[in-house]
Coordinates of C-alpha atoms and ligand atoms in Angstrom, one line a residue:
V1001 CA 0.0 0.0 0.0
I1002 CA 1.1 3.6 -0.6
G1003 CA 2.2 5.5 2.5
G1004 CA 1.3 2.5 4.6
E1005 CA -2.4 3.4 4.4
I1006 CA -5.2 1.1 3.2
T1007 CA -7.9 3.3 1.6
G1008 CA -11.0 2.9 -0.6
H1009 CA -8.7 2.8 -3.6
T1010 CA -6.6 0.0 -2.4
R1011 CA -7.0 -3.2 -4.3
I1012 CA -7.3 -6.5 -2.4
Y1013 CA -5.4 -9.7 -3.1
A1014 CA -7.2 -12.4 -1.1
H1015 CA -5.0 -15.4 -0.3
L1016 CA -7.1 -18.6 0.4
A1017 CA -5.8 -21.3 2.6
H1018 CA -6.8 -23.7 5.4
P1019 CA -5.3 -23.3 7.9
T1020 CA -3.5 -20.0 7.4
A1021 CA -0.9 -19.8 10.2
H1022 CA 1.9 -21.2 8.0
V1023 CA 1.4 -19.1 4.9
R1024 CA 4.1 -16.7 3.8
T1025 CA 2.4 -15.1 0.8
P1026 CA 0.7 -12.1 2.4
Q1027 CA 3.8 -10.8 4.1
T1028 CA 6.0 -11.6 1.1
F1029 CA 3.6 -9.9 -1.4
N1030 CA 2.9 -6.9 0.9
R1031 CA 6.6 -6.1 1.0
G1032 CA 6.7 -6.6 -2.8
F1033 CA 3.7 -4.3 -3.4
T1034 CA 5.2 -1.6 -1.2
K1035 CA 8.6 -1.9 -2.9
R1036 CA 6.9 -1.5 -6.4
G1037 CA 4.7 1.4 -5.2
L1038 CA 1.5 -0.5 -5.8
D1039 CA -1.7 0.4 -4.0
A1040 CA -2.6 -3.2 -3.2
V1041 CA -2.8 -5.3 -0.1
A1042 CA -2.6 -9.1 0.4
V1043 CA -4.7 -10.6 3.1
S1044 CA -5.1 -14.2 4.2
I1045 CA -8.5 -15.9 4.2
D1046 CA -9.0 -19.1 6.1
V1047 CA -11.7 -21.1 4.4
T1048 CA -12.5 -24.8 4.8
P1049 CA -13.1 -27.0 1.7
E1050 CA -16.8 -27.2 2.6
D1051 CA -17.3 -23.5 2.6
L1052 CA -15.2 -22.8 -0.5
P1053 CA -18.1 -22.9 -3.1
E1054 CA -20.1 -20.3 -1.1
L1055 CA -17.0 -18.1 -0.7
M1056 CA -16.2 -18.3 -4.4
R1057 CA -19.8 -17.3 -5.3
G1058 CA -19.4 -14.3 -2.9
L1059 CA -16.0 -13.2 -4.3
R1060 CA -17.5 -12.7 -7.7
C1061 CA -19.4 -9.7 -6.2
W1062 CA -16.4 -8.1 -4.6
R1063 CA -15.8 -5.2 -7.0
N1064 CA -12.4 -4.0 -5.7
L1065 CA -11.0 -7.5 -5.4
A1066 CA -8.0 -7.6 -7.8
G1067 CA -7.4 -11.3 -7.5
I1068 CA -7.3 -14.4 -5.5
G1069 CA -4.3 -16.5 -4.5
V1070 CA -4.9 -20.1 -3.7
T1071 CA -2.9 -22.6 -1.6
M1072 CA -3.4 -25.8 0.4
P1073 CA -5.9 -27.5 0.4
H1074 CA -7.8 -25.7 -2.4
K1075 CA -5.6 -25.6 -5.5
E1076 CA -7.0 -28.6 -7.2
T1077 CA -10.7 -28.1 -6.3
I1078 CA -10.8 -24.4 -7.1
A1079 CA -10.6 -24.9 -10.9
A1080 CA -14.3 -25.9 -10.8
H1081 CA -15.2 -22.5 -9.5
V1082 CA -13.5 -20.4 -12.2
D1083 CA -14.8 -19.7 -15.7
V1084 CA -11.6 -20.0 -17.7
V1085 CA -8.2 -21.5 -17.0
E1086 CA -5.2 -20.2 -19.0
G1087 CA -1.8 -21.7 -20.0
L1088 CA -0.6 -25.0 -18.6
G1089 CA -3.1 -24.5 -15.7
A1090 CA -5.7 -26.7 -17.5
A1091 CA -3.2 -29.6 -18.0
I1092 CA -2.0 -29.2 -14.4
G1093 CA -5.5 -29.3 -13.1
A1094 CA -4.6 -26.8 -10.4
V1095 CA -5.1 -23.1 -10.2
N1096 CA -3.2 -20.8 -7.8
L1097 CA -4.1 -17.4 -9.1
I1098 CA -7.4 -16.0 -10.2
R1099 CA -8.3 -12.7 -11.7
R1100 CA -11.7 -11.1 -11.1
E1101 CA -12.8 -9.6 -14.3
A1102 CA -15.0 -6.4 -14.4
D1103 CA -18.1 -8.5 -15.1
G1104 CA -17.4 -10.7 -12.0
S1105 CA -16.2 -13.7 -14.0
L1106 CA -13.1 -15.5 -12.8
T1107 CA -10.0 -16.3 -14.9
G1108 CA -7.5 -18.8 -13.4
C1109 CA -3.9 -19.7 -14.1
N1110 CA -1.1 -21.5 -12.4
T1111 CA 2.1 -19.7 -11.5
D1112 CA 3.7 -22.3 -9.3
G1113 CA 5.6 -24.3 -11.9
A1114 CA 7.0 -21.2 -13.7
G1115 CA 7.8 -19.7 -10.3
F1116 CA 9.8 -22.8 -9.3
I1117 CA 11.8 -22.8 -12.6
A1118 CA 12.4 -19.1 -12.3
G1119 CA 13.6 -19.5 -8.7
M1120 CA 16.0 -22.2 -9.7
R1121 CA 17.4 -20.1 -12.5
E1122 CA 17.7 -17.1 -10.2
N1123 CA 20.0 -19.2 -8.0
G1124 CA 22.0 -20.3 -11.0
Y1125 CA 20.6 -23.8 -11.5
E1126 CA 19.3 -24.7 -15.0
P1127 CA 16.9 -27.6 -15.0
A1128 CA 17.3 -28.3 -18.7
G1129 CA 19.3 -31.5 -19.3
R1130 CA 19.0 -32.8 -15.7
H1131 CA 17.9 -36.3 -14.7
T1132 CA 15.3 -35.4 -12.2
L1133 CA 13.4 -37.0 -9.3
L1134 CA 10.2 -35.2 -8.2
A1135 CA 8.6 -36.3 -4.9
G1136 CA 4.9 -35.4 -4.4
V1137 CA 2.1 -34.8 -6.9
G1138 CA -0.2 -32.4 -5.1
G1139 CA -1.1 -29.1 -6.5
A1140 CA 2.5 -27.8 -6.4
G1141 CA 4.0 -31.0 -7.5
R1142 CA 1.8 -31.4 -10.6
A1143 CA 2.6 -27.8 -11.7
I1144 CA 6.4 -28.4 -11.2
A1145 CA 6.2 -31.7 -13.2
F1146 CA 4.7 -30.0 -16.3
H1147 CA 7.1 -27.1 -16.1
L1148 CA 10.2 -29.3 -15.6
A1149 CA 9.2 -31.1 -18.7
E1150 CA 8.6 -27.9 -20.5
A1151 CA 12.0 -26.6 -19.4
G1152 CA 13.6 -29.7 -21.0
V1153 CA 14.8 -32.0 -18.2
A1154 CA 16.7 -35.0 -19.6
S1155 CA 14.3 -37.4 -17.7
L1156 CA 11.7 -37.1 -15.0
R1157 CA 11.0 -39.7 -12.4
I1158 CA 7.9 -39.0 -10.2
S1159 CA 7.5 -40.6 -6.7
N1160 CA 4.5 -40.4 -4.5
R1161 CA 3.0 -42.0 -1.4
T1162 CA 0.0 -43.0 -3.4
F1163 CA 1.9 -44.5 -6.3
A1164 CA -1.1 -44.7 -8.7
R1165 CA -1.2 -40.8 -8.6
A1166 CA 2.5 -40.7 -9.7
E1167 CA 1.7 -43.1 -12.5
A1168 CA -1.3 -41.1 -13.6
L1169 CA 0.7 -37.8 -13.6
A1170 CA 3.6 -39.4 -15.5
R1171 CA 1.2 -40.5 -18.2
E1172 CA -0.3 -37.0 -18.4
V1173 CA 3.0 -35.2 -18.6
A1174 CA 4.2 -37.6 -21.3
R1175 CA 1.1 -36.9 -23.3
V1176 CA 1.8 -33.1 -23.3
F1177 CA 5.6 -33.4 -23.6
P1178 CA 6.3 -36.7 -25.5
A1179 CA 10.0 -35.9 -26.1
V1180 CA 10.7 -36.1 -22.3
P1181 CA 11.1 -39.6 -20.8
V1182 CA 8.7 -39.6 -17.8
S1183 CA 8.0 -42.4 -15.4
A1184 CA 6.6 -43.1 -11.9
A1185 CA 9.4 -44.4 -9.6
P1186 CA 10.3 -45.0 -6.0
P1187 CA 11.8 -42.1 -4.0
D1188 CA 15.3 -43.2 -4.9
P1189 CA 17.5 -40.2 -6.1
A1190 CA 20.4 -42.4 -7.3
G1191 CA 21.5 -41.2 -10.8
C1192 CA 19.6 -37.9 -10.5
D1193 CA 21.3 -34.5 -10.6
L1194 CA 18.1 -32.7 -9.7
V1195 CA 15.8 -33.8 -6.8
V1196 CA 12.7 -31.8 -5.9
N1197 CA 10.6 -32.2 -2.8
S1198 CA 7.0 -31.0 -3.3
T1199 CA 5.5 -33.0 -0.5
P1200 CA 4.8 -31.3 2.9
L1201 CA 7.3 -33.8 4.5
G1202 CA 9.7 -31.6 6.4
M1203 CA 7.2 -29.0 7.7
H1204 CA 7.0 -30.7 11.0
P1205 CA 9.8 -32.0 13.3
G1206 CA 10.1 -35.7 13.1
D1207 CA 8.6 -36.0 9.6
P1208 CA 10.3 -38.8 7.6
L1209 CA 12.4 -37.6 4.7
P1210 CA 10.6 -37.5 1.3
V1211 CA 13.4 -39.3 -0.5
D1212 CA 16.2 -41.7 0.4
A1213 CA 18.9 -39.2 1.4
D1214 CA 21.6 -41.9 1.6
R1215 CA 21.3 -42.3 -2.1
L1216 CA 21.6 -38.6 -3.1
E1217 CA 24.3 -38.0 -5.6
P1218 CA 27.0 -35.5 -4.3
G1219 CA 26.9 -32.4 -6.6
A1220 CA 23.1 -32.9 -7.3
V1221 CA 20.8 -29.9 -6.8
V1222 CA 18.3 -30.7 -4.1
A1223 CA 15.4 -28.3 -4.1
D1224 CA 12.8 -28.3 -1.3
I1225 CA 9.7 -26.1 -1.9
I1226 CA 8.8 -26.0 1.8
M1227 CA 9.2 -22.4 3.1
A1228 CA 8.6 -23.0 6.8
P1229 CA 11.0 -24.0 8.2
P1230 CA 13.5 -22.3 5.7
V1231 CA 15.9 -25.2 6.2
T1232 CA 14.3 -28.6 6.2
A1233 CA 15.8 -32.0 7.3
L1234 CA 16.1 -32.9 3.6
M1235 CA 18.1 -29.8 2.9
E1236 CA 20.4 -30.5 5.9
A1237 CA 20.9 -34.1 4.8
A1238 CA 21.6 -33.0 1.2
A1239 CA 24.2 -30.4 2.3
A1240 CA 25.9 -33.1 4.4
R1241 CA 26.1 -35.3 1.2
G1242 CA 27.7 -32.5 -0.8
C1243 CA 24.7 -31.5 -2.7
H1244 CA 23.7 -28.0 -3.8
V1245 CA 20.6 -26.9 -1.8
H1246 CA 17.8 -24.8 -3.2
P1247 CA 15.2 -23.5 -0.7
G1248 CA 11.4 -22.9 -1.1
L1249 CA 11.2 -19.1 -0.9
P1250 CA 12.4 -18.2 -4.4
M1251 CA 9.5 -20.1 -5.9
L1252 CA 7.2 -17.7 -4.2
T1253 CA 9.2 -14.4 -4.5
T1254 CA 9.6 -14.9 -8.3
Q1255 CA 5.8 -15.2 -8.7
L1256 CA 5.2 -11.7 -7.5
G1257 CA 6.0 -10.3 -11.0
A1258 CA 3.6 -12.8 -12.6
V1259 CA 0.9 -11.9 -10.1
V1260 CA 1.3 -8.1 -10.8
E1261 CA 1.1 -8.7 -14.5
F1262 CA -1.8 -11.2 -14.5
L1263 CA -3.9 -9.1 -12.1
H1264 CA -3.0 -5.8 -14.0
L1265 CA -2.0 -4.2 -10.7
E1266 CA 0.1 -1.6 -12.4
E1267 CA -3.0 -0.3 -14.3
A1268 CA -5.5 2.2 -12.8
P1269 CA -8.3 0.3 -11.0
A1270 CA -11.5 0.0 -13.1
H1271 CA -14.0 0.4 -10.2
V1272 CA -12.9 3.8 -8.9
Ligands
LIG1038 N1 7.6 -22.5 -2.2 C1 6.4 -22.3 -2.7 O1 6.2 -21.2 -3.3 C2 5.3 -23.3 -2.5 C3 4.1 -23.2 -3.3 C4 3.1 -24.2 -3.1 C5 3.3 -25.1 -2.1 N2 4.4 -25.1 -1.3 C6 4.6 -26.2 -0.3 O2 4.6 -27.4 -0.9 C7 4.0 -28.4 -0.1 C8 3.0 -29.2 -0.9 O3 1.9 -28.3 -1.3 P1 0.7 -28.8 -2.2 O4 -0.2 -27.6 -2.3 O5 1.2 -29.4 -3.4 O6 0.0 -29.9 -1.2 P2 -1.0 -31.0 -1.5 O7 -1.8 -30.7 -2.8 O8 -1.7 -31.3 -0.3 O9 -0.1 -32.3 -1.9 C9 0.6 -33.0 -1.0 C10 1.4 -34.1 -1.7 O10 2.3 -34.6 -0.8 C11 2.0 -36.0 -0.5 N3 2.0 -36.1 1.0 C12 1.2 -35.5 1.9 N4 1.5 -35.9 3.1 C13 2.4 -36.9 3.0 C14 3.0 -37.8 3.9 N5 2.7 -37.7 5.2 N6 3.9 -38.7 3.4 C15 4.1 -38.8 2.1 N7 3.6 -38.0 1.2 C16 2.7 -37.1 1.6 C17 0.7 -36.3 -1.1 O11 0.7 -37.6 -1.4 P3 -0.7 -38.5 -1.7 O12 -1.0 -38.3 -3.1 O13 -0.4 -39.9 -1.3 O14 -1.7 -37.8 -0.8 C18 0.7 -35.3 -2.3 O15 1.4 -35.9 -3.4 C19 3.5 -27.7 1.1 O16 4.5 -27.9 2.1 C20 3.4 -26.3 0.7 O17 3.5 -25.4 1.8 C21 5.4 -24.2 -1.5

């Protein structure tokens, strides 16, 4: 917000989650909005899956709502509540950003996968040409899988607690990117020079590791998309094995630019 004051001109970015205590988006984006001189504010909305349909109907009427951010556990179900899904978002089947159009209709997209790739590149790690293991096929994992394939990884192995979901995602990615060898696999990182954790394992003390850390290749890039804690047990184990460690925050910070552009936050608000 401009001058630290929220006014009747301020545009609202509603970030939907359940629960909300762990989210980092509002504070990260508010710092970003201020830095860019944008009259916008991000607020967190705690909504349960049962109440989501009613909230989404209501948000269509919120005229100075610039957009909606979406995270756990709503990313996959929310696509049913928008009118159009753009880009790889439809293939991914998960939406994490929604624009409210002037007529109240909702346009969704997915910025997670592109944000992950941009964050890696910002830290100097190019995914193209890497043999990759991705653990976890939730909303974030699905987005990352499609974008890793788009970025041109040498191969993509996908592991997941519910193995059938990894198999299904491998088939879907292979259909969209037939040139990339994609398979469902156990969480064994041997032979991989890129390992990505997109499960929530590591958020809580005592969580098991999402991959077999004893088989990490020294020199591999090990990326964890968890943001809290900033250093997970997997990242510690990877550093001890001589891997390069890439944290979760860049995936989020790189998405701010995409959010500003998709929501037209630099343009004058239409409702004033
Ligand atoms: N850095 C960022 O910008 C960013 C962005 C989005 C999300 N995240 C983080 O990424 C993580 C995943 O988010 P999401 O939205 O993709 O979650 P989600 O949709 O709930 O997906 C969870 C995935 O992890 C697996 N999983 C969950 N609990 C597990 C357990 N106890 N053991 C093994 N596997 C388990 C699930 O497997 P099943 O299929 O077997 O259920 C599923 O594949 C969260 O920690 C979230 O905070 C970070």
